[in-house]
Amino acid sequence: MEPAAPSATPTPSASADDGAPSTTTTTAPVSTPGSDYDTATVVLLDANGTELATVDAWVADTWPKQYTGLSDTDALDDGQGMLFVFDGESDRAFVMRDMAFPLDMVFVDADGTITTIHHAPVESDGDLTQYTGRAKFVLEVPMGYTNETGVEVGDRIRIEDR
């Protein structure tokens, strides 16, 4: 039996946003996971091996990091996410505990094949929908990212350390 469902987010560091107008067209997240998180590049590939997208991900590979998830993070840019890494493949359940923004949850088996994609809105009033799937890995990205990049069930991921 799995412990309680992880949240959809990790404890971030203090905000780097000083309120000054941005001089570029990209924006940094208001808060991000702390420096105690390893990072990895997750390459999303279609069934033919064609690259669809790349995600710079914080790695949640311990129970405390998995439980916290992105809960204290204010936002993610496209191309940013969190990769949950478990010891083995199993049925998993995630919730949107204390989330400030909606997510796509991408469940991936031990062979790197995407088994399930959930589009999870922000929960209200303490209601926690369980998003389930069979996975060794779960990739969380901003809601709509999988649709925008054409990622679907049956596609694959490749994880590259940074």
mmCIF file of C-alpha atoms in Angstrom:
data_model
loop_
_atom_site.group_PDB
_atom_site.id
_atom_site.type_symbol
_atom_site.label_atom_id
_atom_site.label_comp_id
_atom_site.label_asym_id
_atom_site.label_seq_id
_atom_site.Cartn_x
_atom_site.Cartn_y
_atom_site.Cartn_z
ATOM 1 C CA MET A 1 0.000 0.000 0.000
ATOM 2 C CA GLU A 2 1.349 3.415 -0.965
ATOM 3 C CA PRO A 3 1.588 6.179 1.650
ATOM 4 C CA ALA A 4 -0.737 9.189 1.351
ATOM 5 C CA ALA A 5 -0.912 10.733 -2.093
ATOM 6 C CA PRO A 6 1.799 13.243 -2.957
ATOM 7 C CA SER A 7 0.781 16.795 -3.592
ATOM 8 C CA ALA A 8 1.312 18.289 -6.967
ATOM 9 C CA THR A 9 4.222 20.582 -5.848
ATOM 10 C CA PRO A 10 7.651 21.295 -3.807
ATOM 11 C CA THR A 11 8.677 23.888 -1.234
ATOM 12 C CA PRO A 12 10.241 26.770 -3.139
ATOM 13 C CA SER A 13 12.776 29.350 -2.082
ATOM 14 C CA ALA A 14 11.937 32.998 -1.543
ATOM 15 C CA SER A 15 10.679 34.951 -4.527
ATOM 16 C CA ALA A 16 13.250 36.378 -6.914
ATOM 17 C CA ASP A 17 10.682 38.851 -8.253
ATOM 18 C CA ASP A 18 11.345 42.342 -6.880
ATOM 19 C CA GLY A 19 8.295 43.826 -8.569
ATOM 20 C CA ALA A 20 10.320 45.730 -11.161
ATOM 21 C CA PRO A 21 9.089 45.589 -14.758
ATOM 22 C CA SER A 22 10.656 42.826 -16.807
ATOM 23 C CA THR A 23 12.900 43.788 -19.691
ATOM 24 C CA THR A 24 12.506 40.443 -21.444
ATOM 25 C CA THR A 25 9.551 38.525 -22.824
ATOM 26 C CA THR A 26 10.058 35.565 -20.490
ATOM 27 C CA THR A 27 9.196 35.619 -16.815
ATOM 28 C CA ALA A 28 10.738 33.675 -13.971
ATOM 29 C CA PRO A 29 8.484 31.791 -11.576
ATOM 30 C CA VAL A 30 7.562 33.879 -8.556
ATOM 31 C CA SER A 31 8.913 31.115 -6.350
ATOM 32 C CA THR A 32 10.615 27.863 -7.222
ATOM 33 C CA PRO A 33 11.737 24.705 -5.436
ATOM 34 C CA GLY A 34 14.784 25.196 -3.236
ATOM 35 C CA SER A 35 18.390 24.433 -4.020
ATOM 36 C CA ASP A 36 18.098 21.066 -2.261
ATOM 37 C CA TYR A 37 16.375 19.701 -5.380
ATOM 38 C CA ASP A 38 18.397 18.032 -8.119
ATOM 39 C CA THR A 39 17.393 18.914 -11.659
ATOM 40 C CA ALA A 40 17.012 16.910 -14.853
ATOM 41 C CA THR A 41 16.029 17.536 -18.435
ATOM 42 C CA VAL A 42 13.002 15.507 -19.515
ATOM 43 C CA VAL A 43 12.690 15.039 -23.273
ATOM 44 C CA LEU A 44 9.192 14.152 -24.498
ATOM 45 C CA LEU A 45 9.148 12.018 -27.664
ATOM 46 C CA ASP A 46 6.343 10.792 -29.897
ATOM 47 C CA ALA A 47 5.923 7.088 -30.679
ATOM 48 C CA ASN A 48 8.357 7.445 -33.619
ATOM 49 C CA GLY A 49 11.056 9.015 -31.435
ATOM 50 C CA THR A 50 10.568 12.572 -32.715
ATOM 51 C CA GLU A 51 11.208 15.181 -30.018
ATOM 52 C CA LEU A 52 8.027 17.037 -29.057
ATOM 53 C CA ALA A 53 9.215 19.102 -26.098
ATOM 54 C CA THR A 54 11.851 19.478 -23.411
ATOM 55 C CA VAL A 55 11.164 20.206 -19.743
ATOM 56 C CA ASP A 56 13.666 21.508 -17.189
ATOM 57 C CA ALA A 57 12.503 19.682 -14.074
ATOM 58 C CA TRP A 58 13.176 19.725 -10.369
ATOM 59 C CA VAL A 59 13.488 16.121 -9.148
ATOM 60 C CA ALA A 60 11.345 14.925 -6.236
ATOM 61 C CA ASP A 61 12.936 11.608 -5.305
ATOM 62 C CA THR A 62 12.358 11.458 -1.541
ATOM 63 C CA TRP A 63 9.095 11.118 0.364
ATOM 64 C CA PRO A 64 9.224 14.662 1.881
ATOM 65 C CA LYS A 65 9.853 16.221 -1.552
ATOM 66 C CA GLN A 66 7.148 14.068 -3.135
ATOM 67 C CA TYR A 67 4.611 14.951 -0.435
ATOM 68 C CA THR A 68 5.288 18.685 -0.740
ATOM 69 C CA GLY A 69 5.554 18.624 -4.527
ATOM 70 C CA LEU A 70 4.972 22.060 -6.060
ATOM 71 C CA SER A 71 2.567 23.139 -3.292
ATOM 72 C CA ASP A 72 4.440 26.285 -2.290
ATOM 73 C CA THR A 73 5.365 27.283 -5.832
ATOM 74 C CA ASP A 74 3.452 30.253 -7.228
ATOM 75 C CA ALA A 75 3.827 29.452 -10.936
ATOM 76 C CA LEU A 76 5.871 27.626 -13.565
ATOM 77 C CA ASP A 77 6.916 28.824 -16.985
ATOM 78 C CA ASP A 78 6.311 26.642 -20.040
ATOM 79 C CA GLY A 79 9.176 24.193 -20.217
ATOM 80 C CA GLN A 80 9.486 23.950 -16.425
ATOM 81 C CA GLY A 81 8.169 21.171 -14.238
ATOM 82 C CA MET A 82 8.743 18.659 -11.503
ATOM 83 C CA LEU A 83 9.697 15.026 -12.032
ATOM 84 C CA PHE A 84 8.620 12.614 -9.301
ATOM 85 C CA VAL A 85 10.872 9.543 -9.266
ATOM 86 C CA PHE A 86 9.767 6.426 -7.382
ATOM 87 C CA ASP A 87 11.655 3.207 -6.569
ATOM 88 C CA GLY A 88 9.418 1.087 -8.761
ATOM 89 C CA GLU A 89 6.376 1.121 -10.997
ATOM 90 C CA SER A 90 3.061 1.050 -9.145
ATOM 91 C CA ASP A 91 -0.438 2.506 -9.125
ATOM 92 C CA ARG A 92 -0.038 6.132 -7.987
ATOM 93 C CA ALA A 93 -2.450 8.815 -6.774
ATOM 94 C CA PHE A 94 -1.729 12.561 -6.772
ATOM 95 C CA VAL A 95 -3.781 15.474 -5.439
ATOM 96 C CA MET A 96 -3.663 19.259 -5.915
ATOM 97 C CA ARG A 97 -3.007 20.066 -2.239
ATOM 98 C CA ASP A 98 -2.305 23.782 -1.643
ATOM 99 C CA MET A 99 -1.722 24.445 -5.346
ATOM 100 C CA ALA A 100 -1.814 27.997 -6.739
ATOM 101 C CA PHE A 101 -1.997 27.003 -10.419
ATOM 102 C CA PRO A 102 -3.370 24.118 -12.544
ATOM 103 C CA LEU A 103 -1.183 21.287 -13.832
ATOM 104 C CA ASP A 104 -0.879 18.546 -16.398
ATOM 105 C CA MET A 105 0.145 15.331 -14.611
ATOM 106 C CA VAL A 106 1.958 12.898 -16.894
ATOM 107 C CA PHE A 107 2.213 9.335 -15.541
ATOM 108 C CA VAL A 108 5.084 7.311 -17.028
ATOM 109 C CA ASP A 109 5.895 3.604 -16.639
ATOM 110 C CA ALA A 110 9.329 2.114 -15.906
ATOM 111 C CA ASP A 111 10.061 1.811 -19.652
ATOM 112 C CA GLY A 112 9.451 5.536 -20.209
ATOM 113 C CA THR A 113 6.044 5.189 -21.883
ATOM 114 C CA ILE A 114 3.337 7.698 -20.954
ATOM 115 C CA THR A 115 0.405 5.751 -19.486
ATOM 116 C CA THR A 116 -1.949 8.546 -18.369
ATOM 117 C CA ILE A 117 -2.271 12.326 -18.647
ATOM 118 C CA HIS A 118 -4.512 14.304 -16.295
ATOM 119 C CA HIS A 119 -5.398 17.993 -16.671
ATOM 120 C CA ALA A 120 -5.815 19.062 -13.039
ATOM 121 C CA PRO A 121 -7.439 22.390 -12.111
ATOM 122 C CA VAL A 122 -6.772 24.156 -8.817
ATOM 123 C CA GLU A 123 -8.954 22.653 -6.063
ATOM 124 C CA SER A 124 -11.245 24.798 -3.934
ATOM 125 C CA ASP A 125 -12.606 24.475 -0.414
ATOM 126 C CA GLY A 126 -10.284 21.620 0.543
ATOM 127 C CA ASP A 127 -11.767 19.212 -1.997
ATOM 128 C CA LEU A 128 -8.984 16.938 -3.230
ATOM 129 C CA THR A 129 -9.606 14.972 -6.406
ATOM 130 C CA GLN A 130 -7.295 11.966 -6.738
ATOM 131 C CA TYR A 131 -5.525 11.725 -10.090
ATOM 132 C CA THR A 132 -4.400 8.146 -10.590
ATOM 133 C CA GLY A 133 -2.238 6.174 -12.959
ATOM 134 C CA ARG A 134 0.396 3.480 -13.187
ATOM 135 C CA ALA A 135 3.856 4.984 -12.999
ATOM 136 C CA LYS A 136 7.464 4.923 -11.904
ATOM 137 C CA PHE A 137 7.709 8.604 -12.868
ATOM 138 C CA VAL A 138 5.204 11.457 -12.804
ATOM 139 C CA LEU A 139 5.988 14.691 -14.638
ATOM 140 C CA GLU A 140 4.056 17.804 -13.638
ATOM 141 C CA VAL A 141 3.964 20.758 -16.030
ATOM 142 C CA PRO A 142 1.704 23.817 -16.400
ATOM 143 C CA MET A 143 -1.833 22.881 -17.457
ATOM 144 C CA GLY A 144 -2.201 22.846 -21.242
ATOM 145 C CA TYR A 145 1.484 22.136 -21.903
ATOM 146 C CA THR A 146 0.845 18.580 -23.123
ATOM 147 C CA ASN A 147 -1.891 19.765 -25.497
ATOM 148 C CA GLU A 148 0.276 22.628 -26.796
ATOM 149 C CA THR A 149 3.210 20.302 -27.495
ATOM 150 C CA GLY A 150 1.158 17.378 -28.841
ATOM 151 C CA VAL A 151 2.180 14.981 -26.051
ATOM 152 C CA GLU A 152 -0.247 12.084 -25.598
ATOM 153 C CA VAL A 153 -0.624 8.657 -24.013
ATOM 154 C CA GLY A 154 1.729 6.176 -25.712
ATOM 155 C CA ASP A 155 4.464 8.776 -26.243
ATOM 156 C CA ARG A 156 7.739 8.399 -24.359
ATOM 157 C CA ILE A 157 10.114 10.332 -22.147
ATOM 158 C CA ARG A 158 13.891 10.337 -21.878
ATOM 159 C CA ILE A 159 15.478 11.675 -18.685
ATOM 160 C CA GLU A 160 18.826 13.442 -18.979
ATOM 161 C CA ASP A 161 20.764 14.537 -15.893
ATOM 162 C CA ARG A 162 22.047 18.076 -15.817
#
